[in-house]
Coordinates of C-alpha atoms in Angstrom, one line a residue:
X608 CA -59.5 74.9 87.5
X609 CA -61.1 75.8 90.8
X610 CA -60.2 72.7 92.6
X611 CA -56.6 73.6 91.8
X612 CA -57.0 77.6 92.3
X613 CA -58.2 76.3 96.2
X614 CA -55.7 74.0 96.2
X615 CA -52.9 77.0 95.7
X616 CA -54.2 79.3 98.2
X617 CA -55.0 76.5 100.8
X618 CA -51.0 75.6 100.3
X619 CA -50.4 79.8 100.7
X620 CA -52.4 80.0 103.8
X621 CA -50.5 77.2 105.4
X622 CA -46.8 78.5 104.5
X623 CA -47.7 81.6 105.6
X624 CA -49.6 80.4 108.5
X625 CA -47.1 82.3 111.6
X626 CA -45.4 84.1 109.8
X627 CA -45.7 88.2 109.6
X628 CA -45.1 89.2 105.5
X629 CA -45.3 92.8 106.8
X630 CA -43.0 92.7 109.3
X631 CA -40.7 90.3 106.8
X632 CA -40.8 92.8 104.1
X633 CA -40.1 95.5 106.9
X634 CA -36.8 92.6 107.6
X635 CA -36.0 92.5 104.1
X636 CA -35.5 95.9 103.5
X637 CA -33.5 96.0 106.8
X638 CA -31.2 93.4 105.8
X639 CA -30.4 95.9 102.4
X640 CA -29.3 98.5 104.4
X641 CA -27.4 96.6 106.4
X642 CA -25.2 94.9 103.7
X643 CA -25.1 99.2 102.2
X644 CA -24.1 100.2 106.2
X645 CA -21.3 97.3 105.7
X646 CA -20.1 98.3 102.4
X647 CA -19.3 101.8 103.3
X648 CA -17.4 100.8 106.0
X649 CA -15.0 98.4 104.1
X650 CA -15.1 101.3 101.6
X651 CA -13.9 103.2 104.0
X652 CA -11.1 101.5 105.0
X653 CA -10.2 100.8 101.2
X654 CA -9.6 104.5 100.7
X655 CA -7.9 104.9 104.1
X656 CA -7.0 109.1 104.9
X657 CA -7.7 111.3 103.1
X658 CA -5.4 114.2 101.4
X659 CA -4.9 117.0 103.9
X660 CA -2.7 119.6 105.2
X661 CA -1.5 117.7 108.2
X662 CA -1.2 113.8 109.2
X663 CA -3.5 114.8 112.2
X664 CA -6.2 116.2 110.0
X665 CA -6.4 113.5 107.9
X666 CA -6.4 111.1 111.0
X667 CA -8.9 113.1 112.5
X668 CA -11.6 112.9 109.0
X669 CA -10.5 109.1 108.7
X670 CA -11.8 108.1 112.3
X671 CA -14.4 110.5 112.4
X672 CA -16.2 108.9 108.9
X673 CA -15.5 105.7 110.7
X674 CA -17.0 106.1 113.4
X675 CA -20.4 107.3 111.9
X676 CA -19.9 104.2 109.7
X677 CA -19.7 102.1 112.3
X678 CA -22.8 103.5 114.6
X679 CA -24.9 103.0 110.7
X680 CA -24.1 99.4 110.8
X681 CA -25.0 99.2 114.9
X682 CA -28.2 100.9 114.4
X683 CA -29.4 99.1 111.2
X684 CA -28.5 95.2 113.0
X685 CA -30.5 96.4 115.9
X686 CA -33.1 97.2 113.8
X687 CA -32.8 93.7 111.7
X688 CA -32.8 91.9 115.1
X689 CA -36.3 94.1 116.5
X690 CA -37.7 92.9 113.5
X691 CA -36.6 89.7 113.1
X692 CA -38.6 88.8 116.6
X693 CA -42.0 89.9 114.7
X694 CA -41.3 87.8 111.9
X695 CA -42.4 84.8 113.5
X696 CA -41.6 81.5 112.5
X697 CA -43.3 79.2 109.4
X698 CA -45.8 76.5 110.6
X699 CA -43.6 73.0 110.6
X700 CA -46.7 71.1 110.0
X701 CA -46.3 71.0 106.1
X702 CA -42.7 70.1 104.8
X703 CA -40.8 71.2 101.9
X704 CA -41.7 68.6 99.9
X705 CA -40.5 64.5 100.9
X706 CA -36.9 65.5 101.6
X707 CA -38.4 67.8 104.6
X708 CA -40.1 64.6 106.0
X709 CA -36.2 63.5 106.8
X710 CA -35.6 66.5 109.7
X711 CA -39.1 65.2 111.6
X712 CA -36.5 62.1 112.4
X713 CA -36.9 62.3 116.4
X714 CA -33.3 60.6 117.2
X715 CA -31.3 63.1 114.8
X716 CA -28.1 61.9 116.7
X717 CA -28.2 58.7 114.9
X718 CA -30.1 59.2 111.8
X719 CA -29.2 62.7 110.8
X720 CA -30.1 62.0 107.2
X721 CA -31.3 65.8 106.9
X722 CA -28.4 67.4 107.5
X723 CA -26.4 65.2 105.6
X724 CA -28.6 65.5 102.5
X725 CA -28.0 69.4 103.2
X726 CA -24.1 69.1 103.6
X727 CA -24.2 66.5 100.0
X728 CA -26.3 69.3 98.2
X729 CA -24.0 72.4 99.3
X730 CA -21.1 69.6 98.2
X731 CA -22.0 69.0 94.6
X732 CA -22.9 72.6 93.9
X733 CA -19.0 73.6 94.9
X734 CA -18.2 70.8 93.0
X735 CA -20.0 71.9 89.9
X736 CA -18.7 75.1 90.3
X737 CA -15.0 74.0 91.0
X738 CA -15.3 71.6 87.6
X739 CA -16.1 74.4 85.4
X740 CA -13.5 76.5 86.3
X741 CA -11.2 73.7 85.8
X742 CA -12.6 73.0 82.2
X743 CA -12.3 76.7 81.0
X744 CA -8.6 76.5 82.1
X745 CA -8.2 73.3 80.4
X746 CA -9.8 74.6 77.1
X747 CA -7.3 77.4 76.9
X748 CA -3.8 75.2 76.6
X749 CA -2.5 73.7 73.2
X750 CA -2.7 69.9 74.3
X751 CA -5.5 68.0 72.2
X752 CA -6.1 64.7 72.4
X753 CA -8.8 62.7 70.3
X754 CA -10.1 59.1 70.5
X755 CA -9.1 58.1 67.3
X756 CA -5.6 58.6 67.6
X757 CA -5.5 55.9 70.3
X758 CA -4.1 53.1 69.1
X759 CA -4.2 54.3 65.6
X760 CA -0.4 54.3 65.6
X761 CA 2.0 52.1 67.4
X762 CA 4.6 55.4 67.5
X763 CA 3.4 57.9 70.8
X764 CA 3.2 61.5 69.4
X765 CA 6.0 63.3 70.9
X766 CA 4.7 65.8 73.8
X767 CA 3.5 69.0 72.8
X768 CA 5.3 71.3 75.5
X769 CA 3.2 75.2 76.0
X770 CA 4.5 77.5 73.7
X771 CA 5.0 80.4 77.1
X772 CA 7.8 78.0 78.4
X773 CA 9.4 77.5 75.6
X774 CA 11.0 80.6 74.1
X775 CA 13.8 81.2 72.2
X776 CA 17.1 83.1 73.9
X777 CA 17.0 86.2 71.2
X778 CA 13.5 87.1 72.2
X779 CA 14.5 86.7 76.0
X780 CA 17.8 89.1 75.0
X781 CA 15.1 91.3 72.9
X782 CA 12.6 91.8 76.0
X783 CA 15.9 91.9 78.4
X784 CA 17.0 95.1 76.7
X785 CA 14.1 96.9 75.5
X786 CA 13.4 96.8 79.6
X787 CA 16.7 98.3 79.9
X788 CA 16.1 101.1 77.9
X789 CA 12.7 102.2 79.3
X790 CA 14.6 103.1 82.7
X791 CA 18.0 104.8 82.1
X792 CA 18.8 104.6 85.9
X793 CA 19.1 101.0 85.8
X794 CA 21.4 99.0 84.7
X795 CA 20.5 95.1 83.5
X796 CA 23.5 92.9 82.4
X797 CA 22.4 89.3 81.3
X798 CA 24.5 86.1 81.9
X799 CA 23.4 82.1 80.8
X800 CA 25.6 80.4 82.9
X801 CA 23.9 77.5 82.3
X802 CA 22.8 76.9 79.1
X803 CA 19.6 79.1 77.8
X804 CA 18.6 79.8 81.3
X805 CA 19.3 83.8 81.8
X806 CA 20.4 85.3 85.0
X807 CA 20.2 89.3 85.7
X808 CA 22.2 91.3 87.5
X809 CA 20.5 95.0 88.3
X810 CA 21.6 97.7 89.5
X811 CA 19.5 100.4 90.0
X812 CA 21.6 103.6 90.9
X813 CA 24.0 103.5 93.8
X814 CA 21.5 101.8 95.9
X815 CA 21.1 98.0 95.3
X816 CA 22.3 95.5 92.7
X817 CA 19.6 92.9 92.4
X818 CA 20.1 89.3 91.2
X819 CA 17.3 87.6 89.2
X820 CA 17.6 84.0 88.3
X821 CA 14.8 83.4 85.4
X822 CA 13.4 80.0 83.4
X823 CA 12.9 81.5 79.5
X824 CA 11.2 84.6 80.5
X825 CA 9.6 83.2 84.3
X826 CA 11.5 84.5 87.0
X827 CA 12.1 81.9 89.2
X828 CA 13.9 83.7 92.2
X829 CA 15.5 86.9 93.2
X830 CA 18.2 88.1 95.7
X831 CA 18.4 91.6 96.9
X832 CA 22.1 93.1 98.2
X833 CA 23.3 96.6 98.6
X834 CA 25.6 98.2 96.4
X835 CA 28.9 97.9 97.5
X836 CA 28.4 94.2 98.8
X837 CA 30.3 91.4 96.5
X838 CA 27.5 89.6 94.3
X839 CA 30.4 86.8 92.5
X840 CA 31.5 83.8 94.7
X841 CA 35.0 82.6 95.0
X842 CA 35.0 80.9 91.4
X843 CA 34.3 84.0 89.7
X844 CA 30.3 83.5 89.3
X845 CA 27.2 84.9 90.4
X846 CA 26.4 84.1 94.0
X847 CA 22.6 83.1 93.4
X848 CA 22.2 81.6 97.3
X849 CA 23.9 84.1 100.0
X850 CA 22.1 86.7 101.4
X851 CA 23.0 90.0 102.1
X852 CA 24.5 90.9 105.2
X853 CA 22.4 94.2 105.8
X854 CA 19.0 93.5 107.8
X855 CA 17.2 96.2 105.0
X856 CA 18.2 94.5 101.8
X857 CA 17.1 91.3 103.2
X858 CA 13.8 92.8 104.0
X859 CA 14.0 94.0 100.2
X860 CA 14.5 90.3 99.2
X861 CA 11.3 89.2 101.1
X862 CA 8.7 91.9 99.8
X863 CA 10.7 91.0 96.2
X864 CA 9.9 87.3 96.8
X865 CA 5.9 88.2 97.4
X866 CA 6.2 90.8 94.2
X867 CA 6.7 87.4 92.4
X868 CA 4.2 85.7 93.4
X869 CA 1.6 89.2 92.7
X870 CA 2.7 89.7 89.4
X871 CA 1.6 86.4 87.7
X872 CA 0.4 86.9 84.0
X873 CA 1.2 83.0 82.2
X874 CA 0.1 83.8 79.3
X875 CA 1.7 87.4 79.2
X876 CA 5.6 86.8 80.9
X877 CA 7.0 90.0 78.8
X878 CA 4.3 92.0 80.5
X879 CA 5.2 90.6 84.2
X880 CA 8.7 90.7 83.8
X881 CA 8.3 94.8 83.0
X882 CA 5.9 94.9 86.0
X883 CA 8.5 93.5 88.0
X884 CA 11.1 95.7 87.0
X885 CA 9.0 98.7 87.3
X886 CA 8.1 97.7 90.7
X887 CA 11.8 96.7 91.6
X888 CA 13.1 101.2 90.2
X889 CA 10.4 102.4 93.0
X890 CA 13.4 101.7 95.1
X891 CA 15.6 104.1 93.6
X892 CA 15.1 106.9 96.9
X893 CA 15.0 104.0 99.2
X894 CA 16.7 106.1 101.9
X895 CA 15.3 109.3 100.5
X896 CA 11.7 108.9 100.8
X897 CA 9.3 109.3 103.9
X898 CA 6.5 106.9 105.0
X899 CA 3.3 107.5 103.3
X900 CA 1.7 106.5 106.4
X901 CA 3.4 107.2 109.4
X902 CA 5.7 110.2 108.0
X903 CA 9.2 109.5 109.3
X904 CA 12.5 108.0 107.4
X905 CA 13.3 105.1 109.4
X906 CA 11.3 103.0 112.1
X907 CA 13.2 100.5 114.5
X908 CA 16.6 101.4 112.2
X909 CA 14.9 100.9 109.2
X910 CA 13.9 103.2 105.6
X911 CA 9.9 102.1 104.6
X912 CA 10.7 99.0 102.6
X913 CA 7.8 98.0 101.5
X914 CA 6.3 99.3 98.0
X915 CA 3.0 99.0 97.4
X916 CA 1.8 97.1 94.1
X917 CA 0.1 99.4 92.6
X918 CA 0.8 102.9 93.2
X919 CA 4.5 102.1 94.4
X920 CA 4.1 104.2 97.1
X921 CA 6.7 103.6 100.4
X922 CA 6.1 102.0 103.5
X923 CA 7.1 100.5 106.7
X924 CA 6.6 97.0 107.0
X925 CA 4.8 97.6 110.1
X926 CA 2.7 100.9 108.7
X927 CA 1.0 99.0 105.6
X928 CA -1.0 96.5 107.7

C-alpha cells in the first residue's frame, strides 16, 4: 500500500511538474465568466429594443446595454489571456499513456499517426452520436420486420405505408373547414382536381387570394396573388404555376415558401396546417400596418412583408436581419 500511495504522488508531481494550479484555477474561473460575459451578449441581441416611448429611446438603451456587454467580454478574455501566460505548460516528459508515445514521432509530416488517431476518435464519437439519433427515429414508425418471417412465406407481405400519409378525404374536408371557421375573415374553398389530392384557394379579406396545393393533409406548395388578379387558367382550372405579376405578392410567396418549411410537425399535420393558416391571416393589414422595426409603411415601394413565426409581428425584409 505504500509502494503504490508513492507511486500516485510521484505520477502527481510529474503531471503537475510546470504547471501553476493557482494560477489554472484563477484561468478556470476566468473562462466561466467569460462564457456568462458571452451569453449576455447573445441575450442581448435575442431580446433586441426594448419598449419605449420613442424609436430613438429604445435605440439608444439597446446600444447602450450592448456596449457595456461587449467591453464585459473584452475585459474578461484579457484577463483569461494574462492568465493563461502563468499557467505554464505540463512537462512532455511522461505521456498520456502509449497512445501519447505516437506525437514524440520526429517526422510528423509523414507519420502523423497522432493526429489521425485524434481525427478517428473525434470521428466515431459523431458517429455514435449520429446512429442513435437515427435509431430513436427509426423506433418511432410502424414498419416491423422480424427474422422469422424471412422466407417463412413464399408471398411478400404487402408494404405497410405510415398512417400520417395516408388519410382519408372526409377527415382532410373535416380539418379544412373547422380551420375555416376559427377565422371568419377568411375564406377557404376546397377543390380535388385530381383525385384525393386537395387544393385551396384563400382568400383572406380584400387583400390576397392564396393557392395551396396539399398531399392528404401535407402542403406541398403555395402561390401568393393579390386580390383582383385571375387565379383560373384558360381551361377553367386553378393556375397552380404562374406567379403573380405584383413584385409584393411575390415576396409574399417566398416568406410563404420558408413558413413551410418552419412549420414541420409529421406526426401532427392538422396542427401545422392551422399554424400555417394562422400565420398566412397575420396578412390581413398588409398595407395597414407599420414596421416593428424601422417604423414606416413601405421601404424601396414596398409594405413590411415579412411576418415573423412566432409573434406574427410585420417586417421589412431588409429590417428583420
Amino acid at each position: 500500500m505504500r509502494r503504490s500511495s508513492q507511486r500516485a504522488e510521484k505520477m502527481a508531481d510529474a503531471m503537475n511538474v510546470g504547471v501553476n494550479l493557482e494560477a489554472f484555477s484563477q484561468a478556470i474561473s476566468a473562462i466561466q465568466a467569460l462564457r456568462s460575459s458571452v451569453t449576455r451578449v447573445f441575450d442581448s441581441l435575442k431580446d433586441g429594443m426594448k419598449n419605449k416611448e420613442t424609436l430613438e429611446g429604445r435605440e439608444k438603451v439597446f446600444i447602450t446595454e450592448f456596449q457595456d456587454n461587449l467591453q464585459s467580454v473584452n475585459r474578461d478574455l484579457n484577463e483569461l489571456e494574462r492568465l493563461s501566460t502563468l499557467v505554464g505548460r505540463p512537462s512532455e516528459s511522461h505521456p498520456l499513456h502509449n497512445s501519447g508515445l505516437l506525437s514524440l514521432d520526429p517526422v510528423q509530416d509523414k507519420t502523423p499517426l497522432y493526429s489521425q488517431l485524434l481525427q478517428a476518435y473525434k470521428w466515431s464519437n459523431k458517429l455514435q452520436y449520429h446512429a442513435g439519433l437515427a435509431s430513436s427515429l427509426l423506433n418511432q414508425q410502424s414498419l416491423k420486420r422480424s427474422a422469422n418471417q424471412m422466407g417463412a412465406s413464399a408471398k411478400r407481405r404487402p408494404k405497410v405505408q405510415p398512417s400520417t400519409l395516408v388519410l382519408p378525404p372526409q377527415y382532410v374536408d373535416d380539418v379544412i373547414s373547422r380551420i375555416g371557421r376559427m377565422f371568419p375573415d377568411m375564406s377557404i374553398e376546397l377543390f380535388r382536381p385530381n383525385g384525393t389530392s386537395a387544393v385551396l384557394l384563400v382568400t383572406l379579406g380584400k387583400v390576397l387570394k392564396t393557392i395551396v396545393v396539399m398531399r392528404s393533409l401535407f402542403i406541398d406548395r403555395t402561390i401568393v396573388r393579390g386580390f383582383n388578379e385571375n387565379v383560373y387558367s384558360e381551361d377553367g382550372k386553378l393556375d397552380i404555376w404562374s406567379k403573380s405579376n405584383y413584385q409584393v405578392f411575390q415576396k409574399v410567396t417566398d416568406h410563404a415558401t420558408t413558413a413551410l418549411l418552419h412549420y414541420q410537425l409529421p406526426q401532427m399535420p392538422d396542427v401545422v396546417v392551422r399554424s400555417f393558416m394562422t400565420w398566412l391571416r397575420s396578412y390581413i393589414k398588409l398595407f395597414q400596418t407599420p414596421c416593428q422595426r424601422c417604423g414606416k409603411f413601405l421601404q424601396e415601394g414596398l409594405p413590411p412583408t415579412w411576418r415573423d413565426f412566432r409573434t406574427l409581428e410585420a417586417f421589412h425584409d431588409t429590417c428583420r436581419q
